mmCIF file with all atom_site columns, C-alpha atoms in Angstrom:
data_model
loop_
_atom_site.group_PDB
_atom_site.id
_atom_site.type_symbol
_atom_site.label_atom_id
_atom_site.label_alt_id
_atom_site.label_comp_id
_atom_site.label_asym_id
_atom_site.label_entity_id
_atom_site.label_seq_id
_atom_site.pdbx_PDB_ins_code
_atom_site.Cartn_x
_atom_site.Cartn_y
_atom_site.Cartn_z
_atom_site.occupancy
_atom_site.B_iso_or_equiv
_atom_site.pdbx_formal_charge
_atom_site.auth_seq_id
_atom_site.auth_comp_id
_atom_site.auth_asym_id
_atom_site.auth_atom_id
_atom_site.pdbx_PDB_model_num
ATOM 1   C CA . MET W 1 1   ? -7.576  36.952  12.906  1.00 47.00 ? 1   MET W CA 1
ATOM 2   C CA . LYS W 1 2   ? -10.936 35.554  11.831  1.00 43.00 ? 2   LYS W CA 1
ATOM 3   C CA . ASN W 1 3   ? -10.253 36.451  8.193   1.00 47.00 ? 3   ASN W CA 1
ATOM 4   C CA . LYS W 1 4   ? -6.872  34.710  8.317   1.00 43.00 ? 4   LYS W CA 1
ATOM 5   C CA . ILE W 1 5   ? -8.495  31.553  9.656   1.00 43.00 ? 5   ILE W CA 1
ATOM 6   C CA . ASN W 1 6   ? -11.162 31.647  6.949   1.00 47.00 ? 6   ASN W CA 1
ATOM 7   C CA . ILE W 1 7   ? -8.577  32.148  4.208   1.00 40.00 ? 7   ILE W CA 1
ATOM 8   C CA . THR W 1 8   ? -6.457  29.298  5.556   1.00 39.00 ? 8   THR W CA 1
ATOM 9   C CA . THR W 1 9   ? -9.513  27.052  5.694   1.00 40.00 ? 9   THR W CA 1
ATOM 10  C CA . LEU W 1 10  ? -10.433 27.877  2.100   1.00 36.00 ? 10  LEU W CA 1
ATOM 11  C CA . ILE W 1 11  ? -6.906  27.192  0.860   1.00 35.00 ? 11  ILE W CA 1
ATOM 12  C CA . LEU W 1 12  ? -6.904  23.825  2.654   1.00 35.00 ? 12  LEU W CA 1
ATOM 13  C CA . LEU W 1 13  ? -10.315 22.991  1.205   1.00 36.00 ? 13  LEU W CA 1
ATOM 14  C CA . PHE W 1 14  ? -9.270  23.804  -2.349  1.00 35.00 ? 14  PHE W CA 1
ATOM 15  C CA . THR W 1 15  ? -6.082  21.777  -1.893  1.00 34.00 ? 15  THR W CA 1
ATOM 16  C CA . ILE W 1 16  ? -8.046  18.738  -0.719  1.00 37.00 ? 16  ILE W CA 1
ATOM 17  C CA . VAL W 1 17  ? -10.624 19.064  -3.488  1.00 36.00 ? 17  VAL W CA 1
ATOM 18  C CA . GLY W 1 18  ? -7.901  19.534  -6.089  1.00 38.00 ? 18  GLY W CA 1
ATOM 19  C CA . PHE W 1 19  ? -6.036  16.454  -4.927  1.00 36.00 ? 19  PHE W CA 1
ATOM 20  C CA . SER W 1 20  ? -9.221  14.381  -4.894  1.00 37.00 ? 20  SER W CA 1
ATOM 21  C CA . GLN W 1 21  ? -10.026 15.406  -8.441  1.00 36.00 ? 21  GLN W CA 1
ATOM 22  C CA . ASN W 1 22  ? -6.510  14.580  -9.617  1.00 39.00 ? 22  ASN W CA 1
ATOM 23  C CA . LYS W 1 23  ? -6.689  11.236  -7.888  1.00 44.00 ? 23  LYS W CA 1
ATOM 24  C CA . SER W 1 24  ? -10.031 10.396  -9.476  1.00 45.00 ? 24  SER W CA 1
ATOM 25  C CA . THR W 1 25  ? -8.716  11.053  -12.985 1.00 79.00 ? 25  THR W CA 1
ATOM 26  C CA . THR W 1 26  ? -5.718  8.722   -12.730 1.00 91.00 ? 26  THR W CA 1
ATOM 27  C CA . THR W 1 27  ? -6.333  6.226   -9.907  1.00 95.00 ? 27  THR W CA 1
ATOM 28  C CA . VAL W 1 28  ? -8.044  2.973   -10.869 1.00 97.00 ? 28  VAL W CA 1
ATOM 29  C CA . SER W 1 29  ? -8.962  -0.264  -9.109  1.00 96.00 ? 29  SER W CA 1
ATOM 30  C CA . LEU W 1 30  ? -6.716  -3.306  -9.200  1.00 97.00 ? 30  LEU W CA 1
ATOM 31  C CA . ASP W 1 31  ? -9.071  -5.126  -11.594 1.00 97.00 ? 31  ASP W CA 1
ATOM 32  C CA . VAL W 1 32  ? -9.012  -2.273  -14.109 1.00 97.00 ? 32  VAL W CA 1
ATOM 33  C CA . TYR W 1 33  ? -5.271  -1.734  -13.718 1.00 98.00 ? 33  TYR W CA 1
ATOM 34  C CA . TYR W 1 34  ? -4.463  -5.427  -14.165 1.00 98.00 ? 34  TYR W CA 1
ATOM 35  C CA . SER W 1 35  ? -6.765  -5.938  -17.137 1.00 98.00 ? 35  SER W CA 1
ATOM 36  C CA . LYS W 1 36  ? -5.289  -2.929  -18.944 1.00 98.00 ? 36  LYS W CA 1
ATOM 37  C CA . ILE W 1 37  ? -1.768  -4.228  -18.337 1.00 98.00 ? 37  ILE W CA 1
ATOM 38  C CA . GLN W 1 38  ? -2.769  -7.644  -19.645 1.00 97.00 ? 38  GLN W CA 1
ATOM 39  C CA . ALA W 1 39  ? -4.036  -6.004  -22.830 1.00 97.00 ? 39  ALA W CA 1
ATOM 40  C CA . GLU W 1 40  ? -0.567  -4.578  -23.582 1.00 97.00 ? 40  GLU W CA 1
ATOM 41  C CA . LYS W 1 41  ? 2.196   -6.628  -25.255 1.00 95.00 ? 41  LYS W CA 1
ATOM 42  C CA . LYS W 1 42  ? 4.929   -4.642  -23.516 1.00 95.00 ? 42  LYS W CA 1
ATOM 43  C CA . PRO W 1 43  ? 3.216   -2.611  -20.769 1.00 98.00 ? 43  PRO W CA 1
ATOM 44  C CA . GLN W 1 44  ? 4.918   0.569   -19.576 1.00 98.00 ? 44  GLN W CA 1
ATOM 45  C CA . ILE W 1 45  ? 4.932   0.046   -15.806 1.00 98.00 ? 45  ILE W CA 1
ATOM 46  C CA . ILE W 1 46  ? 6.640   2.549   -13.508 1.00 98.00 ? 46  ILE W CA 1
ATOM 47  C CA . ASP W 1 47  ? 7.437   1.915   -9.859  1.00 98.00 ? 47  ASP W CA 1
ATOM 48  C CA . ALA W 1 48  ? 7.428   5.411   -8.335  1.00 98.00 ? 48  ALA W CA 1
ATOM 49  C CA . ARG W 1 49  ? 8.944   4.336   -5.021  1.00 97.00 ? 49  ARG W CA 1
ATOM 50  C CA . GLY W 1 50  ? 12.557  4.764   -3.924  1.00 96.00 ? 50  GLY W CA 1
ATOM 51  C CA . ALA W 1 51  ? 15.397  2.666   -5.325  1.00 96.00 ? 51  ALA W CA 1
ATOM 52  C CA . GLU W 1 52  ? 15.761  0.657   -2.091  1.00 96.00 ? 52  GLU W CA 1
ATOM 53  C CA . GLU W 1 53  ? 12.083  -0.253  -2.081  1.00 97.00 ? 53  GLU W CA 1
ATOM 54  C CA . PHE W 1 54  ? 12.198  -1.247  -5.746  1.00 98.00 ? 54  PHE W CA 1
ATOM 55  C CA . ALA W 1 55  ? 15.236  -3.475  -5.207  1.00 97.00 ? 55  ALA W CA 1
ATOM 56  C CA . LEU W 1 56  ? 13.394  -5.467  -2.541  1.00 97.00 ? 56  LEU W CA 1
ATOM 57  C CA . ASN W 1 57  ? 10.201  -6.115  -4.496  1.00 97.00 ? 57  ASN W CA 1
ATOM 58  C CA . HIS W 1 58  ? 8.280   -4.805  -7.486  1.00 98.00 ? 58  HIS W CA 1
ATOM 59  C CA . ILE W 1 59  ? 5.778   -5.675  -10.186 1.00 98.00 ? 59  ILE W CA 1
ATOM 60  C CA . ASN W 1 60  ? 7.310   -7.824  -12.895 1.00 96.00 ? 60  ASN W CA 1
ATOM 61  C CA . GLY W 1 61  ? 8.547   -5.737  -15.814 1.00 96.00 ? 61  GLY W CA 1
ATOM 62  C CA . ALA W 1 62  ? 8.470   -2.406  -13.964 1.00 98.00 ? 62  ALA W CA 1
ATOM 63  C CA . VAL W 1 63  ? 11.117  0.307   -14.219 1.00 98.00 ? 63  VAL W CA 1
ATOM 64  C CA . ASN W 1 64  ? 11.926  2.592   -11.319 1.00 98.00 ? 64  ASN W CA 1
ATOM 65  C CA . PHE W 1 65  ? 11.796  6.391   -11.248 1.00 98.00 ? 65  PHE W CA 1
ATOM 66  C CA . ASN W 1 66  ? 9.687   9.244   -9.902  1.00 96.00 ? 66  ASN W CA 1
ATOM 67  C CA . LEU W 1 67  ? 9.371   13.020  -10.019 1.00 96.00 ? 67  LEU W CA 1
ATOM 68  C CA . GLU W 1 68  ? 12.429  13.437  -7.797  1.00 95.00 ? 68  GLU W CA 1
ATOM 69  C CA . SER W 1 69  ? 14.728  11.244  -9.905  1.00 96.00 ? 69  SER W CA 1
ATOM 70  C CA . LYS W 1 70  ? 17.757  13.106  -11.289 1.00 96.00 ? 70  LYS W CA 1
ATOM 71  C CA . ASP W 1 71  ? 17.248  11.490  -14.700 1.00 97.00 ? 71  ASP W CA 1
ATOM 72  C CA . TYR W 1 72  ? 13.473  12.031  -14.712 1.00 98.00 ? 72  TYR W CA 1
ATOM 73  C CA . ALA W 1 73  ? 13.375  13.804  -18.101 1.00 97.00 ? 73  ALA W CA 1
ATOM 74  C CA . GLU W 1 74  ? 15.578  11.124  -19.635 1.00 98.00 ? 74  GLU W CA 1
ATOM 75  C CA . GLN W 1 75  ? 13.374  8.320   -18.285 1.00 98.00 ? 75  GLN W CA 1
ATOM 76  C CA . VAL W 1 76  ? 10.197  9.985   -19.540 1.00 98.00 ? 76  VAL W CA 1
ATOM 77  C CA . ALA W 1 77  ? 11.744  10.406  -22.984 1.00 98.00 ? 77  ALA W CA 1
ATOM 78  C CA . LYS W 1 78  ? 12.118  6.615   -23.232 1.00 97.00 ? 78  LYS W CA 1
ATOM 79  C CA . LEU W 1 79  ? 8.353   6.125   -22.958 1.00 98.00 ? 79  LEU W CA 1
ATOM 80  C CA . ASP W 1 80  ? 5.813   6.026   -25.771 1.00 98.00 ? 80  ASP W CA 1
ATOM 81  C CA . LYS W 1 81  ? 3.299   8.839   -25.266 1.00 98.00 ? 81  LYS W CA 1
ATOM 82  C CA . SER W 1 82  ? 0.744   7.127   -27.501 1.00 97.00 ? 82  SER W CA 1
ATOM 83  C CA . ARG W 1 83  ? 0.506   4.078   -25.227 1.00 97.00 ? 83  ARG W CA 1
ATOM 84  C CA . PRO W 1 84  ? -0.815  3.727   -21.650 1.00 98.00 ? 84  PRO W CA 1
ATOM 85  C CA . VAL W 1 85  ? 1.543   4.190   -18.710 1.00 98.00 ? 85  VAL W CA 1
ATOM 86  C CA . PHE W 1 86  ? 0.930   2.379   -15.412 1.00 98.00 ? 86  PHE W CA 1
ATOM 87  C CA . THR W 1 87  ? 2.301   3.861   -12.186 1.00 98.00 ? 87  THR W CA 1
ATOM 88  C CA . TYR W 1 88  ? 2.257   2.606   -8.610  1.00 98.00 ? 88  TYR W CA 1
ATOM 89  C CA . SER W 1 89  ? 3.897   3.313   -5.252  1.00 97.00 ? 89  SER W CA 1
ATOM 90  C CA . ILE W 1 90  ? 3.439   2.233   -1.629  1.00 94.00 ? 90  ILE W CA 1
ATOM 91  C CA . GLY W 1 91  ? 0.058   3.951   -1.540  1.00 81.00 ? 91  GLY W CA 1
ATOM 92  C CA . ALA W 1 92  ? -1.407  6.679   -3.728  1.00 76.00 ? 92  ALA W CA 1
ATOM 93  C CA . GLY W 1 93  ? 1.053   9.547   -3.379  1.00 87.00 ? 93  GLY W CA 1
ATOM 94  C CA . ARG W 1 94  ? 4.097   9.420   -5.639  1.00 94.00 ? 94  ARG W CA 1
ATOM 95  C CA . SER W 1 95  ? 2.327   7.333   -8.269  1.00 96.00 ? 95  SER W CA 1
ATOM 96  C CA . VAL W 1 96  ? -0.610  9.772   -8.551  1.00 96.00 ? 96  VAL W CA 1
ATOM 97  C CA . TRP W 1 97  ? 1.697   12.770  -8.881  1.00 95.00 ? 97  TRP W CA 1
ATOM 98  C CA . LEU W 1 98  ? 3.717   10.937  -11.529 1.00 97.00 ? 98  LEU W CA 1
ATOM 99  C CA . ALA W 1 99  ? 0.651   9.897   -13.524 1.00 97.00 ? 99  ALA W CA 1
ATOM 100 C CA . ASP W 1 100 ? -0.722  13.443  -13.395 1.00 96.00 ? 100 ASP W CA 1
ATOM 101 C CA . ASP W 1 101 ? 2.590   14.882  -14.594 1.00 97.00 ? 101 ASP W CA 1
ATOM 102 C CA . LEU W 1 102 ? 2.778   12.437  -17.497 1.00 97.00 ? 102 LEU W CA 1
ATOM 103 C CA . LEU W 1 103 ? -0.707  13.483  -18.629 1.00 97.00 ? 103 LEU W CA 1
ATOM 104 C CA . LYS W 1 104 ? 0.400   17.114  -18.494 1.00 96.00 ? 104 LYS W CA 1
ATOM 105 C CA . LYS W 1 105 ? 3.366   16.175  -20.664 1.00 97.00 ? 105 LYS W CA 1
ATOM 106 C CA . GLY W 1 106 ? 1.059   14.884  -23.386 1.00 97.00 ? 106 GLY W CA 1
ATOM 107 C CA . PHE W 1 107 ? 0.762   11.183  -22.630 1.00 97.00 ? 107 PHE W CA 1
ATOM 108 C CA . LYS W 1 108 ? -2.454  9.665   -23.952 1.00 96.00 ? 108 LYS W CA 1
ATOM 109 C CA . GLU W 1 109 ? -3.235  7.547   -20.863 1.00 97.00 ? 109 GLU W CA 1
ATOM 110 C CA . ALA W 1 110 ? -1.743  7.257   -17.374 1.00 97.00 ? 110 ALA W CA 1
ATOM 111 C CA . TYR W 1 111 ? -3.113  5.091   -14.585 1.00 97.00 ? 111 TYR W CA 1
ATOM 112 C CA . SER W 1 112 ? -2.158  4.941   -10.908 1.00 97.00 ? 112 SER W CA 1
ATOM 113 C CA . LEU W 1 113 ? -2.905  1.786   -8.922  1.00 97.00 ? 113 LEU W CA 1
ATOM 114 C CA . GLU W 1 114 ? -5.314  2.230   -6.019  1.00 96.00 ? 114 GLU W CA 1
ATOM 115 C CA . GLY W 1 115 ? -3.647  0.812   -2.910  1.00 95.00 ? 115 GLY W CA 1
ATOM 116 C CA . GLY W 1 116 ? -0.271  0.602   -4.647  1.00 96.00 ? 116 GLY W CA 1
ATOM 117 C CA . ILE W 1 117 ? 2.064   -2.348  -4.275  1.00 97.00 ? 117 ILE W CA 1
ATOM 118 C CA . ALA W 1 118 ? 0.108   -3.499  -1.207  1.00 96.00 ? 118 ALA W CA 1
ATOM 119 C CA . ASN W 1 119 ? -2.984  -4.072  -3.335  1.00 97.00 ? 119 ASN W CA 1
ATOM 120 C CA . TRP W 1 120 ? -1.032  -5.809  -6.099  1.00 97.00 ? 120 TRP W CA 1
ATOM 121 C CA . ILE W 1 121 ? 0.927   -8.257  -3.963  1.00 97.00 ? 121 ILE W CA 1
ATOM 122 C CA . GLY W 1 122 ? -1.865  -8.501  -1.395  1.00 97.00 ? 122 GLY W CA 1
ATOM 123 C CA . ASN W 1 123 ? -4.147  -9.969  -4.037  1.00 96.00 ? 123 ASN W CA 1
ATOM 124 C CA . GLY W 1 124 ? -1.658  -12.491 -5.377  1.00 95.00 ? 124 GLY W CA 1
ATOM 125 C CA . LYS W 1 125 ? -0.594  -10.768 -8.597  1.00 97.00 ? 125 LYS W CA 1
ATOM 126 C CA . PRO W 1 126 ? 2.856   -11.742 -9.983  1.00 96.00 ? 126 PRO W CA 1
ATOM 127 C CA . PHE W 1 127 ? 5.803   -9.877  -8.501  1.00 97.00 ? 127 PHE W CA 1
ATOM 128 C CA . TYR W 1 128 ? 9.563   -10.003 -8.035  1.00 97.00 ? 128 TYR W CA 1
ATOM 129 C CA . ALA W 1 129 ? 11.156  -10.322 -4.594  1.00 96.00 ? 129 ALA W CA 1
ATOM 130 C CA . ASN W 1 130 ? 14.880  -10.500 -3.890  1.00 94.00 ? 130 ASN W CA 1
ATOM 131 C CA . SER W 1 131 ? 14.480  -13.052 -1.089  1.00 88.00 ? 131 SER W CA 1
ATOM 132 C CA . LYS W 1 132 ? 12.108  -15.676 0.265   1.00 88.00 ? 132 LYS W CA 1
ATOM 133 C CA . SER W 1 133 ? 9.560   -14.766 2.906   1.00 91.00 ? 133 SER W CA 1
ATOM 134 C CA . LYS W 1 134 ? 10.606  -15.317 6.512   1.00 94.00 ? 134 LYS W CA 1
ATOM 135 C CA . LEU W 1 135 ? 7.043   -16.325 7.356   1.00 96.00 ? 135 LEU W CA 1
ATOM 136 C CA . THR W 1 136 ? 5.092   -18.879 5.321   1.00 96.00 ? 136 THR W CA 1
ATOM 137 C CA . LEU W 1 137 ? 1.321   -19.194 5.038   1.00 97.00 ? 137 LEU W CA 1
ATOM 138 C CA . ALA W 1 138 ? 1.469   -22.537 6.882   1.00 97.00 ? 138 ALA W CA 1
ATOM 139 C CA . GLU W 1 139 ? 3.346   -20.897 9.769   1.00 98.00 ? 139 GLU W CA 1
ATOM 140 C CA . TYR W 1 140 ? 0.896   -17.996 9.784   1.00 98.00 ? 140 TYR W CA 1
ATOM 141 C CA . ASN W 1 141 ? -2.079  -20.365 9.980   1.00 98.00 ? 141 ASN W CA 1
ATOM 142 C CA . LYS W 1 142 ? -0.411  -22.318 12.800  1.00 98.00 ? 142 LYS W CA 1
ATOM 143 C CA . ILE W 1 143 ? 0.069   -19.126 14.842  1.00 98.00 ? 143 ILE W CA 1
ATOM 144 C CA . VAL W 1 144 ? -3.607  -18.286 14.410  1.00 98.00 ? 144 VAL W CA 1
ATOM 145 C CA . ALA W 1 145 ? -4.638  -21.840 15.325  1.00 98.00 ? 145 ALA W CA 1
ATOM 146 C CA . ASP W 1 146 ? -2.323  -22.134 18.349  1.00 97.00 ? 146 ASP W CA 1
ATOM 147 C CA . ASN W 1 147 ? -3.289  -18.860 20.008  1.00 97.00 ? 147 ASN W CA 1
ATOM 148 C CA . LYS W 1 148 ? -6.721  -17.883 21.314  1.00 96.00 ? 148 LYS W CA 1
ATOM 149 C CA . THR W 1 149 ? -6.391  -14.212 20.352  1.00 97.00 ? 149 THR W CA 1
ATOM 150 C CA . VAL W 1 150 ? -4.094  -12.917 17.606  1.00 98.00 ? 150 VAL W CA 1
ATOM 151 C CA . LEU W 1 151 ? -3.623  -9.384  16.292  1.00 98.00 ? 151 LEU W CA 1
ATOM 152 C CA . VAL W 1 152 ? -1.869  -9.221  12.912  1.00 98.00 ? 152 VAL W CA 1
ATOM 153 C CA . ASP W 1 153 ? -0.252  -6.034  11.613  1.00 98.00 ? 153 ASP W CA 1
ATOM 154 C CA . ILE W 1 154 ? 0.587   -6.132  7.884   1.00 98.00 ? 154 ILE W CA 1
ATOM 155 C CA . GLY W 1 155 ? 2.559   -3.246  6.414   1.00 97.00 ? 155 GLY W CA 1
ATOM 156 C CA . SER W 1 156 ? 5.881   -1.858  5.264   1.00 97.00 ? 156 SER W CA 1
ATOM 157 C CA . LYS W 1 157 ? 8.757   -0.010  6.899   1.00 95.00 ? 157 LYS W CA 1
ATOM 158 C CA . TYR W 1 158 ? 8.484   2.532   4.073   1.00 95.00 ? 158 TYR W CA 1
ATOM 159 C CA . CYS W 1 159 ? 4.823   3.273   4.823   1.00 94.00 ? 159 CYS W CA 1
ATOM 160 C CA . GLY W 1 160 ? 4.244   6.363   6.962   1.00 92.00 ? 160 GLY W CA 1
ATOM 161 C CA . ALA W 1 161 ? 0.883   5.181   8.273   1.00 93.00 ? 161 ALA W CA 1
ATOM 162 C CA . CYS W 1 162 ? 2.416   1.805   9.158   1.00 95.00 ? 162 CYS W CA 1
ATOM 163 C CA . ILE W 1 163 ? 5.036   3.477   11.342  1.00 95.00 ? 163 ILE W CA 1
ATOM 164 C CA . LYS W 1 164 ? 2.244   5.130   13.349  1.00 95.00 ? 164 LYS W CA 1
ATOM 165 C CA . VAL W 1 165 ? 0.846   1.678   14.169  1.00 96.00 ? 165 VAL W CA 1
ATOM 166 C CA . LYS W 1 166 ? 3.948   0.580   16.105  1.00 96.00 ? 166 LYS W CA 1
ATOM 167 C CA . PRO W 1 167 ? 3.502   2.640   19.311  1.00 96.00 ? 167 PRO W CA 1
ATOM 168 C CA . VAL W 1 168 ? -0.172  1.644   19.403  1.00 97.00 ? 168 VAL W CA 1
ATOM 169 C CA . LEU W 1 169 ? 0.845   -2.014  19.216  1.00 97.00 ? 169 LEU W CA 1
ATOM 170 C CA . GLU W 1 170 ? 3.250   -1.498  22.111  1.00 97.00 ? 170 GLU W CA 1
ATOM 171 C CA . THR W 1 171 ? 0.438   -0.023  24.216  1.00 97.00 ? 171 THR W CA 1
ATOM 172 C CA . ILE W 1 172 ? -1.821  -2.963  23.360  1.00 97.00 ? 172 ILE W CA 1
ATOM 173 C CA . ARG W 1 173 ? 0.986   -5.445  24.074  1.00 97.00 ? 173 ARG W CA 1
ATOM 174 C CA . ALA W 1 174 ? 1.631   -3.877  27.484  1.00 97.00 ? 174 ALA W CA 1
ATOM 175 C CA . GLN W 1 175 ? -2.058  -4.042  28.401  1.00 96.00 ? 175 GLN W CA 1
ATOM 176 C CA . TYR W 1 176 ? -2.894  -7.579  27.295  1.00 96.00 ? 176 TYR W CA 1
ATOM 177 C CA . GLY W 1 177 ? 0.458   -9.331  27.695  1.00 95.00 ? 177 GLY W CA 1
ATOM 178 C CA . GLU W 1 178 ? 0.356   -13.066 27.012  1.00 94.00 ? 178 GLU W CA 1
ATOM 179 C CA . ASN W 1 179 ? -3.408  -12.975 26.476  1.00 95.00 ? 179 ASN W CA 1
ATOM 180 C CA . LEU W 1 180 ? -2.872  -11.477 23.029  1.00 97.00 ? 180 LEU W CA 1
ATOM 181 C CA . LYS W 1 181 ? -0.401  -12.674 20.404  1.00 98.00 ? 181 LYS W CA 1
ATOM 182 C CA . ILE W 1 182 ? 0.780   -9.838  18.146  1.00 98.00 ? 182 ILE W CA 1
ATOM 183 C CA . VAL W 1 183 ? 2.236   -10.722 14.741  1.00 98.00 ? 183 VAL W CA 1
ATOM 184 C CA . GLU W 1 184 ? 3.953   -8.051  12.653  1.00 98.00 ? 184 GLU W CA 1
ATOM 185 C CA . ILE W 1 185 ? 4.404   -8.805  8.937   1.00 97.00 ? 185 ILE W CA 1
ATOM 186 C CA . GLU W 1 186 ? 6.375   -6.506  6.651   1.00 97.00 ? 186 GLU W CA 1
ATOM 187 C CA . LEU W 1 187 ? 6.407   -6.464  2.862   1.00 97.00 ? 187 LEU W CA 1
ATOM 188 C CA . GLU W 1 188 ? 10.191  -6.285  2.855   1.00 96.00 ? 188 GLU W CA 1
ATOM 189 C CA . THR W 1 189 ? 10.694  -9.573  4.720   1.00 96.00 ? 189 THR W CA 1
ATOM 190 C CA . SER W 1 190 ? 7.557   -11.645 4.059   1.00 96.00 ? 190 SER W CA 1
ATOM 191 C CA . PRO W 1 191 ? 5.981   -10.641 0.726   1.00 96.00 ? 191 PRO W CA 1
ATOM 192 C CA . GLN W 1 192 ? 4.848   -14.145 -0.192  1.00 96.00 ? 192 GLN W CA 1
ATOM 193 C CA . VAL W 1 193 ? 2.649   -14.669 2.846   1.00 97.00 ? 193 VAL W CA 1
ATOM 194 C CA . ILE W 1 194 ? 0.992   -11.316 2.090   1.00 97.00 ? 194 ILE W CA 1
ATOM 195 C CA . ALA W 1 195 ? 0.364   -12.573 -1.448  1.00 97.00 ? 195 ALA W CA 1
ATOM 196 C CA . ASP W 1 196 ? -0.911  -15.949 -0.226  1.00 97.00 ? 196 ASP W CA 1
ATOM 197 C CA . LEU W 1 197 ? -3.408  -14.368 2.186   1.00 96.00 ? 197 LEU W CA 1
ATOM 198 C CA . LYS W 1 198 ? -5.074  -12.532 -0.728  1.00 95.00 ? 198 LYS W CA 1
ATOM 199 C CA . THR W 1 199 ? -6.789  -10.131 1.664   1.00 94.00 ? 199 THR W CA 1
ATOM 200 C CA . VAL W 1 200 ? -4.580  -7.014  1.751   1.00 96.00 ? 200 VAL W CA 1
ATOM 201 C CA . LYS W 1 201 ? -5.694  -3.926  -0.190  1.00 95.00 ? 201 LYS W CA 1
ATOM 202 C CA . VAL W 1 202 ? -3.728  -1.195  1.575   1.00 96.00 ? 202 VAL W CA 1
ATOM 203 C CA . PHE W 1 203 ? -1.000  -0.741  4.172   1.00 96.00 ? 203 PHE W CA 1
ATOM 204 C CA . PRO W 1 204 ? -1.426  -1.016  7.046   1.00 97.00 ? 204 PRO W CA 1
ATOM 205 C CA . THR W 1 205 ? -3.949  -3.851  7.321   1.00 97.00 ? 205 THR W CA 1
ATOM 206 C CA . LEU W 1 206 ? -4.880  -4.995  10.839  1.00 97.00 ? 206 LEU W CA 1
ATOM 207 C CA . ILE W 1 207 ? -6.616  -8.316  11.499  1.00 98.00 ? 207 ILE W CA 1
ATOM 208 C CA . LEU W 1 208 ? -7.861  -9.534  14.878  1.00 98.00 ? 208 LEU W CA 1
ATOM 209 C CA . TYR W 1 209 ? -8.509  -13.269 15.285  1.00 98.00 ? 209 TYR W CA 1
ATOM 210 C CA . GLN W 1 210 ? -10.257 -15.032 18.153  1.00 96.00 ? 210 GLN W CA 1
ATOM 211 C CA . ASN W 1 211 ? -10.385 -18.825 18.272  1.00 96.00 ? 211 ASN W CA 1
ATOM 212 C CA . GLY W 1 212 ? -9.215  -18.951 14.664  1.00 96.00 ? 212 GLY W CA 1
ATOM 213 C CA . LYS W 1 213 ? -11.937 -16.654 13.346  1.00 97.00 ? 213 LYS W CA 1
ATOM 214 C CA . ILE W 1 214 ? -11.627 -13.069 12.165  1.00 97.00 ? 214 ILE W CA 1
ATOM 215 C CA . VAL W 1 215 ? -13.191 -10.619 14.634  1.00 96.00 ? 215 VAL W CA 1
ATOM 216 C CA . PHE W 1 216 ? -12.329 -7.571  12.516  1.00 95.00 ? 216 PHE W CA 1
ATOM 217 C CA . LYS W 1 217 ? -10.165 -6.537  9.581   1.00 96.00 ? 217 LYS W CA 1
ATOM 218 C CA . LYS W 1 218 ? -9.154  -2.882  9.279   1.00 95.00 ? 218 LYS W CA 1
ATOM 219 C CA . ASP W 1 219 ? -7.760  -1.147  6.205   1.00 94.00 ? 219 ASP W CA 1
ATOM 220 C CA . GLY W 1 220 ? -5.689  1.566   7.859   1.00 91.00 ? 220 GLY W CA 1
ATOM 221 C CA . LEU W 1 221 ? -4.896  2.409   11.478  1.00 87.00 ? 221 LEU W CA 1
ATOM 222 C CA . GLY W 1 222 ? -8.115  4.132   12.566  1.00 89.00 ? 222 GLY W CA 1
ATOM 223 C CA . ASP W 1 223 ? -8.697  3.868   16.309  1.00 93.00 ? 223 ASP W CA 1
ATOM 224 C CA . LEU W 1 224 ? -7.000  0.485   16.666  1.00 95.00 ? 224 LEU W CA 1
ATOM 225 C CA . LYS W 1 225 ? -6.625  0.549   20.445  1.00 95.00 ? 225 LYS W CA 1
ATOM 226 C CA . ASN W 1 226 ? -10.320 1.237   20.996  1.00 95.00 ? 226 ASN W CA 1
ATOM 227 C CA . ASP W 1 227 ? -11.369 -1.357  18.414  1.00 95.00 ? 227 ASP W CA 1
ATOM 228 C CA . VAL W 1 228 ? -9.266  -4.040  20.128  1.00 96.00 ? 228 VAL W CA 1
ATOM 229 C CA . ASP W 1 229 ? -10.606 -3.089  23.562  1.00 96.00 ? 229 ASP W CA 1
ATOM 230 C CA . VAL W 1 230 ? -14.207 -3.191  22.383  1.00 95.00 ? 230 VAL W CA 1
ATOM 231 C CA . ALA W 1 231 ? -13.778 -6.459  20.515  1.00 92.00 ? 231 ALA W CA 1
ATOM 232 C CA . LEU W 1 232 ? -12.084 -8.260  23.412  1.00 92.00 ? 232 LEU W CA 1
ATOM 233 C CA . ALA W 1 233 ? -14.434 -6.845  26.040  1.00 91.00 ? 233 ALA W CA 1
ATOM 234 C CA . SER W 1 234 ? -17.378 -8.420  24.232  1.00 75.00 ? 234 SER W CA 1
ATOM 235 C CA . LYS W 1 235 ? -15.786 -11.874 24.167  1.00 62.00 ? 235 LYS W CA 1
#
């Protein structure tokens, strides 16, 4: 039994190390990604998310396919292997795998965007959206100004980590009631306010305000419930 556990542990370790190495060879920061795109006359940008996600919002000029697309080989054949390819997704999963596969297929350069579409839109880079945001920056600022304590959850319904935030928010809402205003912002319905805030690098992003000032900003879920409890207990 002990040997089986050790073997399983080693396999898991090698898998994690292997993924980290793959990620480090293709994943780049937003600044690097954007500057490289700007240097291209007709950049080859690939949105590796699903078709529904792409239809709602995407980087200007991007095409949509991933490793699971039925016409994957056909789409790859349309690309120029001698020029850089830029991939992105909701985070760093599908885009990393796609970039790695393109390199294996002989492409000269392939880059995956760290933080994905969240990082791009969240820092105000140009994007397409099929509808106007339900929430404006002015309305957002008014909510923060009109409420003593505000917890903001910024994410996407297509983000697995974002889905895990929801039950935690319900627990927090039940505990604090009217003493805490919770605002949930999704990329699919309010992309422009996410762009205007220029503070989002990943999904989910959690921001706690008190008296109009930021108490904490979290990139990722972490131990949200404890962080809120600690922050509010000290006020």
